[in-house]
Coordinates of C-alpha atoms and ligand atoms in Angstrom, one line a residue:
M1 CA -36.9 -29.2 -131.3
S2 CA -37.3 -32.3 -129.5
E3 CA -35.3 -32.6 -126.4
Q4 CA -32.4 -35.1 -126.7
K5 CA -32.3 -38.7 -125.0
P6 CA -30.1 -38.5 -121.9
K7 CA -27.1 -39.9 -122.1
T8 CA -26.5 -40.9 -118.5
D9 CA -28.4 -42.1 -115.8
L10 CA -27.1 -38.8 -114.0
E11 CA -28.4 -36.8 -117.1
K12 CA -31.9 -38.5 -117.0
K13 CA -32.0 -37.7 -113.1
A14 CA -31.1 -34.0 -113.2
R15 CA -33.7 -33.6 -116.4
E16 CA -36.7 -34.7 -114.5
L17 CA -35.8 -32.9 -111.1
L18 CA -36.3 -30.0 -113.0
K19 CA -39.4 -31.3 -114.4
E20 CA -40.7 -32.0 -110.9
R21 CA -39.6 -29.2 -109.0
G22 CA -41.7 -27.2 -112.1
V23 CA -39.4 -26.7 -114.3
T24 CA -39.6 -27.0 -117.8
L25 CA -37.2 -26.2 -120.7
E26 CA -39.7 -23.7 -122.3
D27 CA -39.7 -21.7 -119.1
I28 CA -35.6 -21.7 -118.9
G29 CA -35.7 -21.0 -122.7
E30 CA -38.4 -18.1 -122.1
L31 CA -35.1 -16.5 -119.9
V32 CA -32.6 -17.1 -123.0
Y33 CA -35.0 -15.1 -124.7
Y34 CA -35.8 -12.1 -122.5
L35 CA -31.9 -11.9 -122.6
Q36 CA -30.7 -12.5 -125.8
S37 CA -33.2 -11.3 -128.2
P38 CA -32.7 -7.4 -127.7
Y39 CA -29.2 -8.3 -129.7
H40 CA -30.8 -10.8 -132.8
D41 CA -33.6 -9.6 -135.1
H42 CA -34.6 -12.6 -135.5
L43 CA -34.5 -14.6 -132.9
S44 CA -36.8 -18.0 -132.4
M45 CA -37.9 -19.4 -128.7
D46 CA -36.9 -23.4 -130.8
V47 CA -33.2 -22.3 -130.8
C48 CA -33.1 -20.6 -127.1
I49 CA -34.7 -23.8 -126.1
E50 CA -31.8 -25.7 -128.4
N51 CA -29.5 -23.6 -126.2
V52 CA -30.5 -24.9 -123.6
D53 CA -31.0 -28.5 -123.5
K54 CA -27.5 -28.1 -125.1
V55 CA -26.1 -27.1 -121.7
L56 CA -27.8 -29.2 -119.7
S57 CA -26.3 -32.6 -121.2
K58 CA -22.8 -31.2 -119.8
R59 CA -22.1 -33.4 -116.5
E60 CA -20.7 -30.0 -114.2
V61 CA -24.7 -28.6 -115.0
Q62 CA -26.3 -31.9 -113.8
N63 CA -24.1 -32.3 -110.6
A64 CA -25.1 -28.2 -109.5
V65 CA -28.6 -29.5 -110.6
L66 CA -29.0 -32.7 -108.4
T67 CA -26.8 -31.2 -106.1
G68 CA -29.0 -28.0 -105.7
I69 CA -32.1 -29.5 -105.3
Q70 CA -31.4 -32.6 -103.5
L71 CA -31.0 -29.5 -100.6
D72 CA -34.1 -27.9 -101.8
V73 CA -35.6 -31.0 -101.4
L74 CA -34.4 -31.8 -98.0
A75 CA -35.0 -28.5 -96.4
E76 CA -38.6 -28.5 -96.8
Q77 CA -38.5 -32.1 -95.4
N78 CA -37.5 -30.5 -92.7
Q79 CA -34.6 -32.9 -92.8
L80 CA -31.3 -31.0 -92.9
M81 CA -29.2 -29.9 -89.5
S82 CA -29.9 -26.6 -87.4
P83 CA -28.7 -23.6 -87.9
L84 CA -28.3 -25.0 -91.9
Q85 CA -32.5 -25.7 -91.9
E86 CA -33.4 -22.4 -90.9
T87 CA -30.9 -20.6 -93.2
I88 CA -31.8 -22.5 -96.1
A89 CA -36.0 -22.8 -95.9
T90 CA -36.0 -18.9 -94.9
D91 CA -33.5 -18.7 -98.1
E92 CA -31.4 -16.1 -95.7
G93 CA -30.0 -13.0 -98.4
L94 CA -26.1 -13.6 -96.6
Y95 CA -26.0 -17.3 -97.2
G96 CA -24.7 -16.9 -100.7
V97 CA -23.5 -20.5 -101.4
D98 CA -26.3 -21.1 -103.4
E99 CA -24.6 -18.8 -105.8
I100 CA -21.6 -20.2 -105.7
I101 CA -23.1 -23.7 -106.7
A102 CA -24.4 -21.7 -109.8
L103 CA -21.5 -20.3 -111.0
S104 CA -20.3 -23.8 -111.8
I105 CA -22.8 -23.4 -114.6
V106 CA -22.5 -20.0 -115.5
N107 CA -19.3 -19.6 -116.9
V108 CA -19.6 -23.3 -119.0
Y109 CA -19.8 -21.2 -122.0
G110 CA -17.0 -18.5 -121.1
S111 CA -17.1 -15.3 -118.9
I112 CA -19.8 -13.6 -120.6
G113 CA -22.6 -16.0 -118.8
F114 CA -21.6 -14.6 -115.6
T115 CA -22.6 -10.7 -116.8
N116 CA -26.4 -12.5 -117.9
Y117 CA -26.4 -14.4 -114.7
G118 CA -25.9 -11.2 -112.6
F119 CA -28.5 -9.3 -114.6
I120 CA -31.0 -11.7 -114.8
D121 CA -30.8 -12.8 -110.9
K122 CA -31.7 -8.8 -110.5
Q123 CA -34.5 -8.5 -112.8
K124 CA -36.2 -12.1 -112.3
P125 CA -38.4 -12.5 -115.4
G126 CA -40.9 -15.4 -116.0
I127 CA -39.9 -18.4 -114.2
L128 CA -37.9 -16.8 -111.6
K129 CA -40.3 -14.8 -110.2
Q130 CA -42.3 -17.9 -109.6
L131 CA -39.9 -19.3 -108.0
N132 CA -38.9 -16.5 -105.4
D133 CA -42.2 -16.6 -104.3
K134 CA -42.2 -17.8 -100.8
S135 CA -45.9 -18.1 -99.5
T136 CA -46.2 -21.6 -101.6
G137 CA -44.3 -23.6 -98.9
E138 CA -42.0 -24.6 -101.3
C139 CA -38.0 -23.9 -100.8
H140 CA -36.0 -23.5 -104.0
T141 CA -33.4 -21.5 -102.8
F142 CA -30.9 -23.3 -104.7
L143 CA -32.9 -24.0 -107.7
D144 CA -33.7 -20.2 -108.7
D145 CA -29.8 -19.6 -109.0
I146 CA -29.7 -22.5 -110.9
V147 CA -32.4 -21.7 -113.5
G148 CA -31.2 -18.2 -113.7
A149 CA -27.8 -20.1 -114.7
V150 CA -28.7 -22.4 -117.1
A151 CA -30.3 -19.4 -118.6
A152 CA -27.2 -17.4 -118.5
A153 CA -24.7 -20.0 -119.8
A154 CA -27.5 -20.9 -122.8
S155 CA -27.5 -17.1 -124.0
S156 CA -23.5 -17.3 -123.7
R157 CA -23.3 -20.3 -126.0
L158 CA -26.2 -18.6 -128.7
A159 CA -24.1 -15.7 -128.5
H160 CA -21.2 -17.6 -129.4
S161 CA -22.8 -19.6 -131.9
E162 CA -24.0 -16.6 -133.3
A163 CA -20.6 -16.0 -133.6
K164 CA -19.8 -19.1 -135.6
D165 CA -17.3 -19.6 -133.1
E166 CA -15.6 -23.1 -133.2
E167 CA -15.9 -26.2 -130.5
L168 CA -19.0 -25.0 -128.3
D169 CA -19.8 -28.6 -127.2
Ligands
MG1 MG1 -31.3 -18.5 -104.2

């Protein structure tokens, strides 16, 4: 399947930023596959990616992507005020606002996204492991949670579409 054409400048920017920060639709699709393949006999990567694409077409998701990545980039450039600069640059464990921003994504397709998010955040498969590699000099304090949350929401959408629930978009 091909990626949807962005409908707004906000959507275009959110999709561009994810790519610039090293995250593709396929990367997130792999996380969806990781979460959902135990529950589906014939799950394809195409279906996983299609569900990621649908999640990324939601305005609240795009706003979370922009906000989180902007803060990561400013932290990399040492542009935030102290002590927030140090907190975000070092991905301090007790900060927690990164997870809160991610929650605005998790529930767009119902509360099973919440369970998926908690699970994948602990397991950190695929791209999430790379984003958590602190040796690169890059800051992904917000992005790792956002990517996990998009995958969780896409998994939730997939589960609901398999159940033939109506009104998904
Ligand atoms: Mg984080």
